[in-house]
Amino acid sequence: MRKLLFIVSALLVFSTASYGQFADYLKKSEVHGSFEVDGMYYHADEAMGITDSIIDGRNFGFNGFASVTYSLGKFSAGMRYEAYLPPIAGFDPKLEGSGFPNLWASYNSEKLSFTVGNFYEQFGNGLIMRTYEEWTLGYDNSINGARVVITPVKGLILKGVYGTQRYFWSKYEKNNRGIVKGADIELNFNDAFQSMESSKLRLSLGASAVSKYQVDEDPIYKLPRNVASFAGRMNMGLGRVNFSTEYAYKINDPSAMNEYIYKPGQALIASISYSTRGFGAFAMFKRIDNMSYKSDRTVTSNALDISYLPAITEAHTYMLAAMYPYATQLNGEIGYQLQINYKVPKKSKLGGKYGMGISVNYSQVNDIVRTAPSDTTEIGVPGTLGYESDFFKFSDHVFYRDLNIEIDKKFSKKFKGTFTYIYQDFDIATIQGHTGEPMITSHIGIADITYKFTSKKALRAEIQGLFTDQDKGDWAAILLEYTISPHWFFSVADQYNYGNPIQSDQLHFYTGSFGYTHKTSRISVTYGRQREGVVCVGGVCRNVPASSGFYVTLSSSF
Amino acid sequence: MKLYRIFAFMLMLAVAFAACEKIDPPYKVVTDGGGNGSGESGDTVRNVLIEDFTGHTCVNCPSAAHKAHELINFYGQRVVVMSVHAGWFARPDAHDPLFATDFRTESGEAWNTFWSVDIQGNPNGLINRLGGAANGVINPDNWAPVVEDESQKEFLAKVTINNDYNDSNKRLSVEVEAEFQKDMEGEYWLYVGLLQDSIVAPQKDEDVEGGIDTNYVHMHTLRTSLNGIWGEVLNDGETIVEKATYDKTYTLDFEDDWVPEHCHIVAFVYYASNEGLYDDKYVIQVDQESVIPKLEE
């Protein structure tokens, strides 16, 4: 009995002290989070060829996530819950399921940061290492493992990562995919050296190395179990001019993506920009040669990418301008982009009372030139070097060409508009795999006009036209959006494929939607038809099938 | 100076960290058929069945056929390929005379539905029907390691096919014998089908200029079944004793576009679980025989 009394008393004393400590911890703790749910209800639409038998009872699609992060001083931990029950049409069916794909804990001090669990990382521009999550694509290639970031002295950052990548809901098991490891070093001269602190020249150099390990189970091919890649980069600024470049090299990496050829891969990006008041110019060059780099050599879908090779073309957001989006061709492309922005001064003849913005952008991407690796071997034969390629040569085969001119003009305090013309060449056979179909040449015109009734109420109208003799022919589109700031919006839109050569496919793709925003929370409801299309973010794309029905999205953060 | 040392040290560490293996040619393992030296005949070793689900409007399917052909070159007679035209990409197109031919079969369509093949995309395939209905579909880029794995498994049954084709009435008589090599429990089924090589017909192909190969040569094409969609049961669940044999005979009247010289009979024995919808249909042996025996050179 005495023993029991002693234990109870001790516990009381201890718990009182602990409670005080616990309350103190609670005060210092912070919890942040965000969530989003996207729901879709499908119904049959005979005109679009969507029948009840195609829907087959699966009338609902549901994508949802919630992320929570807890932090206390230098320590933080978090988790992410996801559910795809089933995934909304166009998302990879392998996403179906629910659970906690991301769990992590981290310690961050001035000189050391350490993370275990799932994390995202990027070395330089990402040419040999970038893991990221993009909700709109259903894409997540996070690494599950450990990461260390060391800053031994000001201006010098060292990074190391080790782990396996997320592949939908498939847990890593021995040999079911590769293991990724990498290191990166970056030196910012202006921070590291006192003598350069106030220098006009801004300079940073970086280098990284990444390797993947995957067992060789193929009876026919001799496959490298360890595939390494290396990259070096430089950022330099002098006055108004900024120059940035990165080169990457990958050793032999035969895979399903490159049809099991053994040629090393290379990538180079370089950009230069100049800006001054009212004027900006930008030029970029990119060459990619056999640079798909995945932690499973048999995967060909948008998954398990270690490297990230961004598209250098303009990413259009207007409905019809985004109809033919470019996606980076990982097996080889060479291209460039040029952009000039000019602000016509206020009170000039052309600028009028408010001035006028003019932007011209041109981008072009071609195939690289390939020649046979030897007299006896054809180009691209599996189990050979594949081909040889002259580094700076452009092939005659154009993948994509885009010229867009945008004029931004404010006419009065209440009335402003953006007017865009776009010329596009789009090789749909290569970019979207529509083998045999001809290059699509299109002209697109867009007028985006906003009229402000009051400081809170505005009506925006988009009038768009896409004119082409190929694919589905001409389109016209209109959108009207009425906004009552800061809470409400209402919109109606219609995309009409009046030029479709098949008369029964000359359809209207109409939608009506409204939304309500309160602080960081937002709900929107849309009803209508979704045309078949492709959604791209940063050169990674997903195909969206045609659908008809209700779409609800709810998001919030705290 | 200290900074440079750290920089150089970390760079060296990074390079060492990034292990790499450069492969020197030849990049392929050289064999004379029969795989990795475990025999050439299904009389004594396990053969492997590849069911290549394909369609004439599937632009990536020729590359899968190429992979199957590569495996035949590597394993010789030990790999039997069956091209099953089924699903979305195999549908005849009434508006396009190039693709008006219907290569689909009743068996192929039923299998396509059972394993949800075309829903997962074409080309795709089954290897010895491993993995049941839920996990049976295997991407062509993964066929080789799975075939290798299956080829190393125990020799459980021998399948012997004897064909007798009568040219005058275009009738084929087929005798199939399955001889089990050990005592076995469970239910075993036999499927017998007709395959045809060298059918010249249009095929969409991403590697051909214009995207259509009008003279594509279709190989191993499943034409029909001789014993139903799923074949027939051999033992009705009774225990099979070592060296037990099961004999079946069939007749088949040839259609005009079936060229006997280009045809084979394929026969395979598979284990079917007795639960529910026969979720498991694992092939334990397969073999094939020309309809017209090839003349010895």
Short mmCIF file of C-alpha atoms in Angstrom, two decimals, chain B residues 12-188:
data_model
loop_
_atom_site.label_atom_id
_atom_site.label_comp_id
_atom_site.label_asym_id
_atom_site.label_seq_id
_atom_site.Cartn_x
_atom_site.Cartn_y
_atom_site.Cartn_z
CA MET B 12 35.31 14.35 -54.85
CA LEU B 13 32.88 12.86 -52.39
CA ALA B 14 29.99 13.59 -54.72
CA VAL B 15 31.72 11.91 -57.64
CA ALA B 16 32.58 8.87 -55.52
CA PHE B 17 29.02 8.85 -54.26
CA ALA B 18 27.62 8.69 -57.76
CA ALA B 19 28.60 5.14 -58.55
CA CYS B 20 28.49 4.27 -62.21
CA GLU B 21 28.94 1.29 -64.51
CA LYS B 22 29.93 1.76 -68.11
CA ILE B 23 28.95 -1.22 -70.21
CA ASP B 24 31.18 -2.20 -73.11
CA PRO B 25 29.84 -3.86 -76.26
CA PRO B 26 28.43 -6.33 -77.03
CA TYR B 27 25.46 -5.06 -75.07
CA LYS B 28 23.42 -8.23 -75.50
CA VAL B 29 24.00 -11.71 -74.11
CA VAL B 30 24.87 -14.04 -76.98
CA THR B 31 23.11 -17.44 -77.06
CA ASP B 32 22.31 -20.04 -79.67
CA GLY B 33 18.65 -20.25 -78.57
CA GLY B 34 17.23 -22.07 -75.58
CA GLY B 35 17.78 -19.17 -73.22
CA ASN B 36 20.45 -19.53 -70.60
CA GLY B 37 21.51 -23.06 -71.35
CA SER B 38 18.66 -25.00 -69.79
CA GLY B 39 17.67 -27.01 -72.87
CA GLU B 40 15.78 -26.34 -76.07
CA SER B 41 12.72 -28.51 -75.93
CA GLY B 42 9.50 -28.46 -73.97
CA ASP B 43 9.88 -32.24 -73.71
CA THR B 44 12.14 -31.82 -70.72
CA VAL B 45 11.91 -28.19 -69.60
CA ARG B 46 9.36 -25.53 -68.89
CA ASN B 47 8.23 -23.53 -71.92
CA VAL B 48 6.80 -20.02 -71.53
CA LEU B 49 3.64 -18.57 -73.08
CA ILE B 50 3.56 -14.87 -74.03
CA GLU B 51 0.11 -13.56 -74.86
CA ASP B 52 0.68 -10.30 -76.72
CA PHE B 53 -2.56 -8.29 -76.62
CA THR B 54 -2.52 -6.14 -79.70
CA GLY B 55 -4.63 -4.32 -82.26
CA HIS B 56 -4.19 -3.07 -85.80
CA THR B 57 -4.73 0.58 -84.82
CA CYS B 58 -2.32 0.46 -81.87
CA VAL B 59 0.73 2.47 -82.94
CA ASN B 60 3.02 1.08 -80.23
CA CYS B 61 2.08 -2.57 -80.71
CA PRO B 62 4.69 -3.37 -83.40
CA SER B 63 7.42 -2.57 -80.87
CA ALA B 64 5.91 -5.14 -78.48
CA ALA B 65 5.84 -7.68 -81.32
CA HIS B 66 9.51 -6.89 -81.85
CA LYS B 67 10.23 -7.58 -78.17
CA ALA B 68 8.39 -10.90 -78.41
CA HIS B 69 10.41 -11.78 -81.48
CA GLU B 70 13.61 -10.91 -79.62
CA LEU B 71 12.60 -13.35 -76.88
CA ILE B 72 11.92 -16.08 -79.46
CA ASN B 73 15.40 -15.49 -80.87
CA PHE B 74 16.83 -15.78 -77.39
CA TYR B 75 14.85 -18.76 -76.09
CA GLY B 76 14.10 -20.60 -79.33
CA GLN B 77 11.19 -23.06 -79.09
CA ARG B 78 10.93 -22.51 -75.38
CA VAL B 79 8.95 -19.33 -75.89
CA VAL B 80 5.54 -19.51 -77.56
CA VAL B 81 4.00 -16.21 -78.60
CA MET B 82 0.28 -15.81 -79.16
CA SER B 83 -0.84 -12.46 -80.61
CA VAL B 84 -4.31 -11.76 -79.32
CA HIS B 85 -6.14 -9.04 -81.24
CA ALA B 86 -8.66 -7.74 -78.73
CA GLY B 87 -10.15 -4.59 -77.28
CA TRP B 88 -10.36 -1.00 -78.45
CA PHE B 89 -7.42 -0.99 -80.86
CA ALA B 90 -8.49 -4.24 -82.53
CA ARG B 91 -11.95 -3.04 -83.51
CA PRO B 92 -12.59 -3.02 -87.26
CA ASP B 93 -13.18 0.46 -88.64
CA ALA B 94 -16.19 0.56 -90.93
CA HIS B 95 -15.14 3.97 -92.27
CA ASP B 96 -11.58 3.04 -93.10
CA PRO B 97 -11.08 0.13 -95.52
CA LEU B 98 -7.48 -0.23 -94.37
CA PHE B 99 -8.64 -1.33 -90.96
CA ALA B 100 -11.93 -3.02 -91.82
CA THR B 101 -10.63 -6.54 -91.12
CA ASP B 102 -11.73 -8.13 -87.88
CA PHE B 103 -8.90 -10.14 -86.30
CA ARG B 104 -10.69 -10.46 -82.99
CA THR B 105 -11.72 -13.83 -81.57
CA GLU B 106 -14.28 -14.85 -79.00
CA SER B 107 -11.50 -16.12 -76.72
CA GLY B 108 -9.41 -12.98 -77.11
CA GLU B 109 -12.28 -10.67 -76.25
CA ALA B 110 -13.20 -12.72 -73.17
CA TRP B 111 -9.58 -12.76 -71.98
CA ASN B 112 -9.23 -9.03 -72.63
CA THR B 113 -12.22 -8.41 -70.38
CA PHE B 114 -11.15 -10.90 -67.71
CA TRP B 115 -7.66 -9.41 -67.32
CA SER B 116 -8.79 -5.80 -68.08
CA VAL B 117 -6.02 -5.56 -70.63
CA ASP B 118 -7.00 -2.73 -72.96
CA ILE B 119 -8.24 -0.64 -70.02
CA GLN B 120 -4.61 -0.63 -68.91
CA GLY B 121 -3.48 0.25 -72.42
CA ASN B 122 -1.95 -1.57 -75.36
CA PRO B 123 0.46 -3.11 -75.95
CA ASN B 124 0.41 -5.30 -72.89
CA GLY B 125 0.64 -8.98 -72.25
CA LEU B 126 0.36 -11.99 -70.04
CA ILE B 127 3.27 -14.29 -69.26
CA ASN B 128 2.06 -17.80 -68.40
CA ARG B 129 -1.03 -15.97 -67.08
CA LEU B 130 0.96 -15.25 -63.95
CA GLY B 131 -0.55 -12.97 -61.32
CA GLY B 132 -4.24 -13.83 -61.56
CA ALA B 133 -6.95 -11.54 -62.90
CA ALA B 134 -5.87 -8.56 -60.83
CA ASN B 135 -2.14 -8.48 -61.49
CA GLY B 136 -1.66 -10.49 -64.65
CA VAL B 137 -1.01 -7.71 -67.17
CA ILE B 138 2.68 -7.11 -67.80
CA ASN B 139 4.19 -4.27 -69.80
CA PRO B 140 6.33 -5.47 -72.74
CA ASP B 141 9.38 -3.83 -71.19
CA ASN B 142 9.05 -6.24 -68.29
CA TRP B 143 8.46 -9.39 -70.32
CA ALA B 144 12.09 -10.49 -70.52
CA PRO B 145 12.85 -10.84 -66.78
CA VAL B 146 9.50 -12.54 -66.17
CA VAL B 147 10.07 -14.97 -69.04
CA GLU B 148 13.51 -15.73 -67.65
CA ASP B 149 12.02 -16.40 -64.23
CA GLU B 150 9.31 -18.67 -65.63
CA SER B 151 11.76 -20.54 -67.85
CA GLN B 152 13.71 -21.58 -64.77
CA LYS B 153 10.68 -23.14 -63.06
CA GLU B 154 10.04 -26.83 -62.58
CA PHE B 155 9.06 -28.99 -65.54
CA LEU B 156 5.57 -30.16 -64.61
CA ALA B 157 3.93 -31.37 -67.81
CA LYS B 158 4.72 -32.34 -71.36
CA VAL B 159 2.34 -31.33 -74.12
CA THR B 160 2.44 -33.27 -77.39
CA ILE B 161 0.52 -32.13 -80.46
CA ASN B 162 -0.11 -34.20 -83.59
CA ASN B 163 -1.72 -32.52 -86.58
CA ASP B 164 -3.18 -34.17 -89.67
CA TYR B 165 -4.41 -31.75 -92.30
CA ASN B 166 -6.55 -32.99 -95.20
CA ASP B 167 -6.13 -30.59 -98.10
CA SER B 168 -9.08 -31.98 -100.06
CA ASN B 169 -11.71 -31.07 -97.49
CA LYS B 170 -9.60 -28.44 -95.65
CA ARG B 171 -10.12 -30.29 -92.41
CA LEU B 172 -7.54 -30.47 -89.64
CA SER B 173 -7.48 -33.29 -87.10
CA VAL B 174 -5.60 -32.56 -83.91
CA GLU B 175 -4.51 -34.90 -81.13
CA VAL B 176 -3.17 -33.34 -77.95
CA GLU B 177 -1.65 -35.28 -75.10
CA ALA B 178 -0.78 -33.81 -71.72
CA GLU B 179 1.57 -35.91 -69.62
CA PHE B 180 2.08 -34.80 -66.02
CA GLN B 181 5.50 -35.27 -64.50
CA LYS B 182 4.52 -35.60 -60.83
CA ASP B 183 1.55 -36.09 -58.55
CA MET B 184 -0.51 -32.89 -58.62
CA GLU B 185 -3.54 -31.52 -56.81
CA GLY B 186 -6.11 -29.07 -58.16
CA GLU B 187 -7.94 -28.58 -61.40
CA TYR B 188 -6.05 -28.46 -64.69
#
